[in-house]
Amino acid sequence: MSDLLSIRGLGLKIDGKEILRGVDMELASGEIKGVMGPNGAGKSTLLRLLAGELQPTTGELTLCGQDMSERPEREFSRDGISYISQRPGPFRDLTVEENLRGAAQRGSLFSRKSVRGKVDRLAKLIDMERKTDVVVSELSYGEMRTLDVAMALASEPLLLLADEPTAGVSGGVAGDIVDLFKDLCESNRNTPFHLDGLIFVEHDKGTVFNLADRVGFLHDGRLVVEGTPESIRQHGVVAQYLSEHEFD
Amino acid sequence: MFTGSKRVLLATFAALVPITLIGVFPLFMGRFQVVLLTEIIIWGVFALSFDLIYGYTGMLSFGQSIFFGVGAYVLTYGMTWELGLLLSLVMVLLSGALLGLIIGAVAVKVRGAKFFLVTLVGAILFHLVALDNRWLTGGDDGLLVPLQFGGVVDNFYLIYGVGLFAALVTLVIVRSPVGLVFRMIKGDKKRAELLGYWTDGYRILSFAISGALAGLAGGLYGYTTGFVSADFFHWSYSADAVIWTVLGGSGTVAGPFIGAALLTFIKESLSSTWGVIYPVFVGLLLIGLVIGFPGGIVGLVKRVASWTVSGKEGSTDE
């Protein structure tokens, strides 16, 4: 498998404090990568750097061989990286349909028919066809998270970055989100909203080991170890972390 | 609740009734009332220009008086050079949009309180420059605007037509894909940027459209009064637009017109008797509305309508 994403020596320093240090990581095409680690390890920061929300102070980041390090934030989405942030992101004063349309129309601003079709497919994908007229502020937290996922998929990204997409949602909804990610990553390339790769951050160990092909463990801004879910459990730091968070 | 198509029908009906009534107004009313209504429509267009950048795009600008003043002077010079009213109005729109692009490009670089300050200082600067350059603006003494229509009623229908045009164009814009991006930027600029939108570009565009509308209002006001002066640039015009919009309901096309109508009417009614208490009255009204009904009068009406419908549905269920 060829590399979809490659990170070399990625680092971030804010006010003299090193938040991330020399992170190296590859994501092969079709791969799902989970990132775990204690609070403050730099997991969310890593995703924000990959999404273009933060600019790295060192290192380089390439998507399909294209250097993304100095690109403005908006170009990450245009070039195929979508990001689901830690807090629910839909626009609260807009309806579900307007949120989906707003996410889907970029790049085809005046092709109403194609945007309409995409919005319908997205609403169906997340089972919200009957709620398209509902204002987001009236949705449950789980519904907002699900809408987040659909909005991130609207630009038909190659790579999806998801920061704790199932945190705070009920087990059923969390399961639906995990299943959707799996289906989209395993789907045929011609399937609508097919994903070439997924990197997600999760605290829930079950979700990480169930969903990820490979897992990276961050500690104090460093990528300590990376491997398959089976192999990474055996690593000393990870084993200690898992035992300390046995009941999480 | 009402379905989408029923809601559109109701909204269309709710809009057509006052539009028609205003259209036949001069047939039944006296000269003073027609002049007052003409002024109200102009202020409505002016407030609408502010609403586009604040109510729809989320930028609290105090720079609307810049466009208002420029529009008034462009129309004055257009009429003086005998370009005709139509061409002069087109020039007003273009100059407002161009100036909006320039000022917008500078203003969007700052955010929050700084943005407010930049636009306010801009308005003050333009006022001072206009006062100092008497050769161009006539300063305090101003300039006379050569008129094309003579009668009050003719002028009313001119303003009425242009006001309808402005409201319709704004409605089309805010309901278009571009208008949706404006509303997304108002909701969460960062999020809109992450979705791939060049948000500064859209904010500048919003400024340009708003500048064109504010310029149009300035041109129409100068044309209606037959006089323009450097005071047209005064920041208090911007403040009026803010107050009318917030009172009527920001983020709606009808709200600015309703706010402008209500306060202009109250101001005219109180000025002959209790003119001194007008600012106090407006202040108290605004504080009450902002605390009690942040959606303004339109928001209040929507809420009452929603209560009525849900109340009826509730009683049916029982």
Coordinates of C-alpha atoms in Angstrom, one line a residue:
Chain A
M1 CA 0.0 0.0 0.0
S2 CA 1.3 3.5 -0.8
D3 CA 1.5 6.3 1.7
L4 CA -1.6 8.5 1.9
L5 CA -0.1 10.7 4.5
S6 CA 3.5 11.2 5.7
I7 CA 4.7 13.2 8.7
R8 CA 8.4 13.8 9.3
G9 CA 9.7 15.4 12.5
L10 CA 6.5 17.3 13.2
G11 CA 6.8 19.6 16.2
L12 CA 5.0 22.5 17.7
K13 CA 6.2 25.0 20.3
I14 CA 3.9 27.6 21.9
D15 CA 5.3 30.3 24.2
G16 CA 8.5 28.3 24.5
K17 CA 6.7 25.2 25.5
E18 CA 7.1 22.1 23.3
I19 CA 3.6 20.6 22.8
L20 CA 4.7 18.1 20.1
R21 CA 8.2 16.9 19.5
G22 CA 9.5 15.3 16.3
V23 CA 6.5 13.1 15.5
D24 CA 7.1 10.7 12.6
M25 CA 4.1 8.8 11.2
E26 CA 2.8 7.2 8.0
L27 CA -0.7 6.4 7.0
A28 CA -1.1 3.9 4.2
S29 CA -4.0 4.1 1.8
G30 CA -7.0 2.3 3.2
E31 CA -5.6 2.4 6.8
I32 CA -7.4 3.4 10.0
K33 CA -5.1 4.7 12.7
G34 CA -6.0 5.3 16.3
V35 CA -4.1 7.7 18.5
M36 CA -4.2 7.3 22.2
G37 CA -2.4 8.6 25.2
P38 CA -2.9 10.4 28.6
N39 CA -4.5 13.8 28.8
G40 CA -2.1 16.5 27.6
A41 CA 0.0 14.1 25.5
G42 CA -0.7 16.2 22.4
K43 CA -3.3 14.0 20.6
S44 CA -5.7 16.8 19.8
T45 CA -2.8 19.1 18.9
L46 CA -1.5 16.5 16.4
L47 CA -4.9 16.3 14.7
R48 CA -5.2 20.1 14.6
L49 CA -1.8 20.3 12.9
L50 CA -2.8 17.6 10.4
A51 CA -6.1 19.6 9.7
G52 CA -4.2 22.8 9.1
E53 CA -5.8 24.5 12.1
L54 CA -2.3 25.0 13.6
Q55 CA 1.0 25.5 11.8
P56 CA 3.9 23.3 12.8
T57 CA 7.1 24.9 14.0
T58 CA 9.2 22.1 12.7
G59 CA 8.9 19.1 10.4
E60 CA 6.9 18.4 7.2
L61 CA 3.6 17.0 6.3
T62 CA 2.7 15.5 2.9
L63 CA -0.6 14.2 1.5
C64 CA -0.2 12.0 -1.5
G65 CA 3.3 13.3 -1.9
Q66 CA 2.2 16.9 -1.8
D67 CA 3.8 19.2 0.8
M68 CA 1.1 20.7 3.1
S69 CA 3.2 22.3 5.8
E70 CA 2.8 25.9 4.7
R71 CA -0.7 25.8 3.3
P72 CA -3.5 27.9 4.7
E73 CA -6.1 26.2 6.7
R74 CA -8.9 26.3 4.1
E75 CA -6.7 24.4 1.5
F76 CA -6.5 21.3 3.6
S77 CA -10.2 20.7 3.1
R78 CA -9.9 21.4 -0.6
D79 CA -7.0 19.0 -0.9
G80 CA -8.8 16.2 0.7
I81 CA -8.4 16.4 4.5
S82 CA -11.6 16.7 6.6
Y83 CA -11.6 17.3 10.3
I84 CA -14.1 16.6 13.1
S85 CA -13.1 18.7 16.1
Q86 CA -13.4 17.7 19.7
R87 CA -16.5 19.9 20.4
P88 CA -19.6 19.6 18.2
G89 CA -19.1 21.8 15.1
P90 CA -22.4 22.2 13.3
F91 CA -23.7 25.8 13.1
R92 CA -26.2 26.0 15.8
D93 CA -28.5 28.6 14.3
L94 CA -28.9 26.8 11.0
T95 CA -31.0 23.8 10.2
V96 CA -29.6 20.3 9.6
E97 CA -30.2 20.8 5.8
E98 CA -28.4 24.2 5.8
N99 CA -25.5 22.7 7.6
L100 CA -25.2 19.8 5.2
R101 CA -25.7 22.2 2.2
G102 CA -23.1 24.6 3.6
A103 CA -20.6 21.7 3.9
A104 CA -21.5 20.2 0.5
Q105 CA -21.7 23.3 -1.7
R106 CA -18.0 24.5 -1.5
G107 CA -16.5 24.0 -4.8
S108 CA -19.9 23.7 -6.6
L109 CA -21.5 26.8 -5.2
F110 CA -24.1 27.2 -7.9
S111 CA -24.7 23.6 -8.9
R112 CA -27.9 23.4 -6.9
K113 CA -28.9 20.0 -8.3
S114 CA -25.7 18.2 -7.5
V115 CA -25.5 19.8 -4.0
R116 CA -29.2 18.9 -3.4
G117 CA -28.4 15.3 -4.3
K118 CA -25.4 15.2 -2.1
V119 CA -27.3 16.6 0.9
D120 CA -30.0 14.0 0.4
R121 CA -27.4 11.2 0.4
L122 CA -25.7 12.5 3.5
A123 CA -29.0 12.9 5.4
K124 CA -29.8 9.3 4.5
L125 CA -26.3 8.1 5.5
I126 CA -26.8 9.4 9.0
D127 CA -30.5 8.6 9.2
M128 CA -31.6 12.2 9.5
E129 CA -33.9 12.5 6.5
R130 CA -36.8 13.5 8.7
K131 CA -34.9 16.0 10.6
T132 CA -33.5 18.2 7.8
D133 CA -35.7 21.2 8.8
V134 CA -34.7 21.0 12.5
V135 CA -32.5 23.8 13.8
V136 CA -29.2 22.3 15.2
S137 CA -29.6 23.8 18.6
E138 CA -32.7 21.6 19.1
L139 CA -30.7 18.3 18.3
S140 CA -29.3 16.0 21.0
Y141 CA -25.6 15.8 21.5
G142 CA -25.3 12.5 19.7
E143 CA -27.2 13.8 16.7
M144 CA -24.9 16.8 16.6
R145 CA -21.9 14.5 16.6
T146 CA -23.4 12.4 13.8
L147 CA -24.1 15.6 11.8
D148 CA -20.5 16.5 12.3
V149 CA -19.5 13.3 10.7
A150 CA -21.8 13.9 7.7
M151 CA -20.5 17.5 7.3
A152 CA -16.9 16.2 7.3
L153 CA -17.8 13.7 4.6
A154 CA -19.5 16.3 2.4
S155 CA -16.3 17.4 0.8
E156 CA -15.7 13.7 -0.1
P157 CA -12.2 13.7 1.6
L158 CA -9.4 11.3 1.1
L159 CA -8.5 11.4 4.7
L160 CA -10.7 12.0 7.7
L161 CA -9.4 13.2 11.1
A162 CA -11.7 12.7 14.0
D163 CA -11.1 14.0 17.5
E164 CA -13.0 11.9 20.0
P165 CA -16.0 11.4 17.6
T166 CA -17.8 9.1 20.0
A167 CA -17.1 10.9 23.3
G168 CA -20.2 11.8 25.3
V169 CA -22.6 10.0 23.0
S170 CA -24.7 7.0 23.9
G171 CA -23.4 3.5 23.1
G172 CA -25.8 3.0 20.2
V173 CA -24.9 6.2 18.5
A174 CA -21.2 5.6 19.1
G175 CA -21.5 2.1 17.6
D176 CA -23.2 3.6 14.6
I177 CA -20.4 6.1 14.1
V178 CA -17.7 3.4 14.4
D179 CA -19.6 1.1 11.9
L180 CA -20.0 4.0 9.5
F181 CA -16.2 4.7 9.6
K182 CA -15.4 1.1 9.0
D183 CA -17.9 0.8 6.1
L184 CA -16.5 3.9 4.4
C185 CA -12.9 2.8 4.8
E186 CA -13.6 -0.7 3.6
S187 CA -15.9 0.4 0.7
N188 CA -15.1 0.4 -2.9
R189 CA -13.4 3.6 -4.2
N190 CA -16.4 4.4 -6.3
T191 CA -18.8 4.3 -3.3
P192 CA -20.0 7.7 -2.3
F193 CA -18.1 9.2 0.6
H194 CA -15.5 6.4 0.5
L195 CA -12.5 7.2 2.8
D196 CA -8.9 6.5 1.8
G197 CA -7.8 6.8 5.4
L198 CA -8.9 7.7 8.9
I199 CA -6.9 9.0 11.9
F200 CA -8.9 9.3 15.1
V201 CA -8.2 10.2 18.7
E202 CA -10.1 8.3 21.4
H203 CA -9.9 7.7 25.1
D204 CA -12.2 4.7 24.9
K205 CA -9.9 1.7 24.5
G206 CA -12.6 -0.5 23.2
T207 CA -13.3 1.8 20.3
V208 CA -9.6 2.3 19.6
F209 CA -8.8 -1.5 19.5
N210 CA -12.0 -2.3 17.6
L211 CA -11.7 0.3 14.9
A212 CA -8.0 0.9 14.3
D213 CA -5.7 -1.1 12.0
R214 CA -2.7 0.5 13.8
V215 CA -2.4 2.5 17.0
G216 CA 0.0 5.2 17.9
F217 CA 0.6 6.0 21.6
L218 CA 1.6 9.6 22.4
H219 CA 3.1 10.7 25.7
D220 CA 4.4 14.1 26.6
G221 CA 4.3 15.3 22.9
R222 CA 6.2 12.3 21.6
L223 CA 5.0 9.3 19.6
V224 CA 6.3 6.6 22.0
V225 CA 5.2 3.6 20.0
E226 CA 3.1 2.6 17.1
G227 CA 1.9 -0.8 16.0
T228 CA -1.1 -3.1 15.5
P229 CA -3.6 -3.2 18.4
E230 CA -2.3 -6.6 19.5
S231 CA 1.4 -5.7 19.5
I232 CA 1.0 -2.3 21.1
R233 CA -0.8 -3.7 24.2
Q234 CA 2.5 -5.5 25.1
H235 CA 4.6 -2.3 25.1
G236 CA 5.6 -1.3 28.7
V237 CA 4.3 2.3 28.7
V238 CA 1.0 1.3 26.9
A239 CA 0.4 -1.6 29.2
Q240 CA 0.9 0.6 32.2
Y241 CA -1.5 3.2 30.8
L242 CA -4.1 0.6 30.0
S243 CA -3.9 -0.9 33.5
E244 CA -4.2 2.6 35.1
H245 CA -7.3 3.3 32.9
E246 CA -8.8 -0.2 33.2
F247 CA -12.3 1.1 34.0
D248 CA -12.4 4.0 31.6
Chain B
M1 CA -46.1 23.2 12.6
F2 CA -46.4 24.7 9.1
T3 CA -44.7 22.7 6.3
G4 CA -42.1 24.4 4.1
S5 CA -44.4 25.4 1.3
K6 CA -47.1 26.7 3.6
R7 CA -44.5 28.7 5.5
V8 CA -43.4 30.3 2.2
L9 CA -47.0 31.1 1.3
L10 CA -47.6 32.7 4.7
A11 CA -44.4 34.7 4.5
T12 CA -45.2 35.9 1.0
F13 CA -48.7 36.9 2.1
A14 CA -47.3 38.6 5.2
A15 CA -44.9 40.6 3.0
L16 CA -47.4 41.5 0.2
V17 CA -50.0 43.0 2.5
P18 CA -47.8 45.8 3.9
I19 CA -46.0 46.3 0.5
T20 CA -49.4 46.9 -1.1
L21 CA -50.7 49.1 1.7
I22 CA -47.5 51.2 1.5
G23 CA -47.9 51.4 -2.3
V24 CA -51.4 52.9 -2.1
F25 CA -50.6 55.1 1.0
P26 CA -50.1 58.4 -0.9
L27 CA -53.6 58.1 -2.4
F28 CA -55.1 58.6 1.1
M29 CA -52.6 60.5 3.1
G30 CA -51.4 64.0 3.3
R31 CA -48.1 65.5 2.2
F32 CA -46.4 65.3 5.6
Q33 CA -47.2 61.6 6.0
V34 CA -46.0 60.8 2.5
V35 CA -42.7 62.6 3.2
L36 CA -42.3 60.8 6.5
L37 CA -43.0 57.4 4.8
T38 CA -40.5 58.2 2.1
E39 CA -37.9 58.9 4.7
I40 CA -38.7 55.7 6.6
I41 CA -38.1 53.6 3.4
I42 CA -34.7 55.3 2.9
W43 CA -33.8 54.6 6.5
G44 CA -35.0 51.0 6.1
V45 CA -32.6 50.5 3.1
F46 CA -29.8 52.0 5.2
A47 CA -30.5 49.8 8.1
L48 CA -30.8 46.8 5.7
S49 CA -27.2 47.6 4.6
F50 CA -26.0 47.3 8.2
D51 CA -28.1 44.1 8.7
L52 CA -26.3 42.4 5.9
I53 CA -22.9 42.7 7.5
Y54 CA -24.1 42.4 11.1
G55 CA -27.3 40.3 11.1
Y56 CA -26.1 37.9 8.4
T57 CA -22.3 38.0 8.4
G58 CA -21.7 38.8 12.1
M59 CA -19.6 42.0 11.8
L60 CA -20.5 44.9 14.1
S61 CA -19.6 47.8 11.8
F62 CA -19.9 51.4 12.7
G63 CA -18.7 52.5 9.2
Q64 CA -22.0 52.6 7.4
S65 CA -22.1 56.4 7.5
I66 CA -19.0 56.4 5.2
F67 CA -20.9 54.8 2.4
F68 CA -24.0 56.8 3.2
G69 CA -22.0 60.1 2.8
V70 CA -20.2 58.9 -0.3
G71 CA -23.4 57.7 -2.0
A72 CA -25.0 61.1 -1.3
Y73 CA -22.1 63.0 -2.9
V74 CA -21.8 60.7 -5.9
L75 CA -25.4 61.2 -6.6
T76 CA -25.1 65.0 -6.2
Y77 CA -22.2 65.2 -8.6
G78 CA -23.9 62.8 -11.0
M79 CA -27.0 65.0 -11.1
T80 CA -24.8 68.2 -11.2
W81 CA -23.0 66.8 -14.3
E82 CA -26.4 66.0 -15.8
L83 CA -25.8 62.2 -16.0
G84 CA -29.5 61.6 -15.2
L85 CA -31.0 60.0 -12.2
L86 CA -30.7 56.3 -13.3
L87 CA -27.0 56.6 -14.3
S88 CA -26.3 58.5 -11.1
L89 CA -27.9 55.8 -9.0
V90 CA -25.8 53.1 -10.9
M91 CA -22.7 55.2 -10.1
V92 CA -23.8 55.3 -6.4
L93 CA -24.1 51.6 -6.3
L94 CA -20.8 51.0 -8.0
S95 CA -18.9 53.5 -5.9
G96 CA -20.4 52.1 -2.7
A97 CA -19.5 48.5 -3.7
L98 CA -15.9 49.6 -4.7
L99 CA -15.4 51.5 -1.4
G100 CA -16.9 48.5 0.4
L101 CA -14.3 46.2 -1.2
I102 CA -11.4 48.6 -0.1
I103 CA -12.6 49.3 3.4
G104 CA -13.7 45.7 3.9
A105 CA -10.3 44.4 2.8
V106 CA -8.7 46.5 5.6
A107 CA -11.4 46.0 8.3
V108 CA -11.6 42.2 8.1
K109 CA -8.0 41.9 9.2
V110 CA -9.1 42.7 12.7
R111 CA -11.8 41.1 14.8
G112 CA -14.1 41.8 17.7
A113 CA -13.8 45.1 19.5
K114 CA -10.9 46.1 17.3
F115 CA -13.1 45.7 14.2
F116 CA -15.8 47.9 15.8
L117 CA -13.1 50.5 16.6
V118 CA -11.6 50.5 13.2
T119 CA -14.9 51.1 11.5
L120 CA -15.9 53.8 13.9
V121 CA -12.6 55.6 13.6
G122 CA -12.9 55.2 9.8
A123 CA -16.3 57.0 9.9
I124 CA -14.9 59.8 12.1
L125 CA -12.0 60.2 9.7
F126 CA -14.2 60.5 6.7
H127 CA -16.3 63.0 8.5
L128 CA -13.3 65.2 9.3
V129 CA -11.9 64.9 5.8
A130 CA -15.3 65.9 4.4
L131 CA -15.5 68.9 6.8
D132 CA -12.0 70.0 5.8
N133 CA -12.5 69.8 2.0
R134 CA -15.1 72.4 1.4
W135 CA -14.2 72.7 -2.2
L136 CA -15.5 69.2 -2.7
T137 CA -18.2 68.7 -0.2
G138 CA -19.3 72.2 0.8
G139 CA -18.4 71.3 4.4
D140 CA -21.0 72.2 6.9
D141 CA -22.9 74.4 4.4
G142 CA -23.2 71.5 2.0
L143 CA -24.3 71.4 -1.6
L144 CA -27.6 71.5 -3.3
V145 CA -28.8 68.5 -5.3
P146 CA -30.3 69.2 -8.7
L147 CA -33.7 67.4 -8.7
Q148 CA -35.4 65.6 -11.6
F149 CA -38.8 64.9 -10.0
G150 CA -40.6 67.8 -8.5
G151 CA -43.5 66.3 -6.6
V152 CA -43.5 64.6 -3.2
V153 CA -45.6 61.7 -4.5
D154 CA -43.4 61.2 -7.6
N155 CA -40.4 61.1 -5.3
F156 CA -42.2 58.6 -3.0
Y157 CA -42.8 56.2 -5.8
L158 CA -39.2 56.5 -6.9
I159 CA -38.0 55.6 -3.3
Y160 CA -40.7 52.9 -3.0
G161 CA -39.5 51.2 -6.2
V162 CA -35.8 51.4 -5.3
G163 CA -36.5 50.3 -1.7
L164 CA -38.4 47.2 -3.1
F165 CA -35.5 46.5 -5.4
A166 CA -33.0 46.7 -2.5
A167 CA -35.1 44.4 -0.3
L168 CA -35.6 41.9 -3.1
V169 CA -31.9 41.8 -4.1
T170 CA -31.0 41.4 -0.4
L171 CA -33.5 38.6 0.0
V172 CA -32.1 36.8 -3.1
I173 CA -28.6 37.2 -1.8
V174 CA -29.2 36.0 1.8
R175 CA -31.1 32.9 0.5
S176 CA -28.4 32.1 -2.1
P177 CA -25.5 29.8 -1.5
V178 CA -23.4 32.9 -0.8
G179 CA -25.9 34.0 1.8
L180 CA -25.6 30.7 3.5
V181 CA -21.8 31.1 3.7
F182 CA -22.4 34.6 5.3
R183 CA -24.6 33.0 7.9
M184 CA -22.0 30.2 8.5
I185 CA -19.3 32.8 9.0
K186 CA -21.6 34.6 11.5
G187 CA -22.1 31.3 13.4
D188 CA -18.5 30.2 13.5
K189 CA -15.9 31.7 11.2
K190 CA -13.2 29.2 12.2
R191 CA -15.5 26.3 11.3
A192 CA -16.4 27.8 8.0
E193 CA -12.7 28.2 7.2
L194 CA -12.1 24.5 8.1
L195 CA -14.8 23.6 5.6
G196 CA -12.7 25.2 3.0
Y197 CA -14.2 28.6 2.6
W198 CA -12.1 31.7 2.2
T199 CA -14.0 33.5 4.9
D200 CA -12.2 36.9 4.6
G201 CA -13.2 36.9 0.9
Y202 CA -16.8 36.4 1.8
R203 CA -16.7 39.0 4.5
I204 CA -15.2 41.5 2.0
L205 CA -18.0 40.6 -0.4
S206 CA -20.6 41.2 2.3
F207 CA -19.0 44.6 2.9
A208 CA -19.1 45.5 -0.8
I209 CA -22.8 44.6 -1.1
S210 CA -23.6 46.4 2.2
G211 CA -21.6 49.5 1.0
A212 CA -23.6 49.6 -2.2
L213 CA -26.9 49.5 -0.3
A214 CA -25.8 52.1 2.3
G215 CA -24.5 54.3 -0.6
L216 CA -27.9 53.9 -2.3
A217 CA -29.7 55.0 0.9
G218 CA -27.3 58.1 1.1
G219 CA -28.0 59.0 -2.5
L220 CA -31.7 58.7 -2.1
Y221 CA -31.7 60.7 1.1
G222 CA -29.7 63.5 -0.6
Y223 CA -32.0 63.4 -3.5
T224 CA -35.1 63.5 -1.3
T225 CA -33.9 66.4 0.8
G226 CA -32.2 68.2 -2.1
F227 CA -29.2 68.9 0.0
V228 CA -26.0 67.1 1.1
S229 CA -23.4 68.1 3.6
A230 CA -20.3 66.7 5.4
D231 CA -22.6 65.8 8.3
F232 CA -23.8 62.9 6.2
F233 CA -20.6 61.1 7.2
H234 CA -21.2 61.6 10.9
W235 CA -21.0 58.3 12.8
S236 CA -24.3 58.9 14.5
Y237 CA -25.9 57.8 11.2
S238 CA -24.2 54.5 11.6
A239 CA -25.5 54.3 15.2
D240 CA -29.0 54.9 14.0
A241 CA -28.7 51.9 11.5
V242 CA -27.5 49.7 14.4
I243 CA -30.4 50.7 16.6
W244 CA -33.1 50.3 13.9
T245 CA -31.7 46.9 13.0
V246 CA -31.4 45.6 16.5
L247 CA -34.9 46.9 17.4
G248 CA -36.6 45.5 14.3
G249 CA -34.7 42.2 14.3
S250 CA -31.3 41.5 12.9
G251 CA -30.8 38.7 10.4
T252 CA -34.1 39.4 8.7
V253 CA -35.0 41.5 5.7
A254 CA -38.2 43.0 7.3
G255 CA -36.6 43.8 10.7
P256 CA -34.5 46.9 9.6
F257 CA -37.6 48.4 7.9
I258 CA -39.8 47.8 10.9
G259 CA -37.2 49.2 13.3
A260 CA -36.6 52.3 11.1
A261 CA -40.4 52.8 10.7
L262 CA -41.1 52.5 14.4
L263 CA -38.3 54.8 15.6
T264 CA -38.7 57.4 12.9
F265 CA -42.4 57.5 13.6
I266 CA -41.9 57.8 17.4
K267 CA -39.2 60.4 16.9
E268 CA -41.4 62.6 14.7
S269 CA -44.3 62.2 17.1
L270 CA -42.3 63.0 20.2
S271 CA -40.1 65.8 18.7
S272 CA -42.9 68.4 18.7
T273 CA -43.9 67.6 22.3
W274 CA -41.3 65.6 24.3
G275 CA -38.3 65.8 22.0
V276 CA -35.9 65.8 24.9
I277 CA -37.0 62.4 26.2
Y278 CA -36.7 60.7 22.8
P279 CA -33.1 59.4 23.4
V280 CA -34.1 58.2 26.9
F281 CA -37.1 56.4 25.5
V282 CA -35.1 54.8 22.7
G283 CA -32.4 53.7 25.2
L284 CA -35.0 52.1 27.5
L285 CA -36.8 50.4 24.6
L286 CA -33.5 49.0 23.3
I287 CA -32.3 47.7 26.7
G288 CA -35.7 46.1 27.3
L289 CA -35.7 44.4 23.9
V290 CA -32.1 43.2 23.9
I291 CA -32.7 41.6 27.4
G292 CA -36.2 40.3 26.8
F293 CA -36.3 39.7 23.0
P294 CA -32.9 39.5 21.4
G295 CA -34.5 38.7 18.1
G296 CA -36.1 42.2 18.0
I297 CA -39.7 42.8 16.9
V298 CA -39.6 40.2 14.1
G299 CA -38.2 37.7 16.6
L300 CA -41.0 38.5 19.0
V301 CA -43.7 38.1 16.3
K302 CA -42.1 34.8 15.3
R303 CA -42.1 33.6 18.9
V304 CA -45.8 34.6 19.4
A305 CA -46.7 32.9 16.2
S306 CA -44.9 29.8 17.3
W307 CA -46.6 29.8 20.7
T308 CA -50.0 30.2 19.0
V309 CA -49.4 27.3 16.6
S310 CA -48.0 25.0 19.3
G311 CA -50.8 26.0 21.7
K312 CA -53.4 25.1 19.1
E313 CA -51.6 21.8 18.4
G314 CA -51.5 21.1 22.1
S315 CA -55.2 21.7 22.5
T316 CA -56.0 19.4 19.5
D317 CA -54.0 16.6 21.1
E318 CA -56.0 16.9 24.2

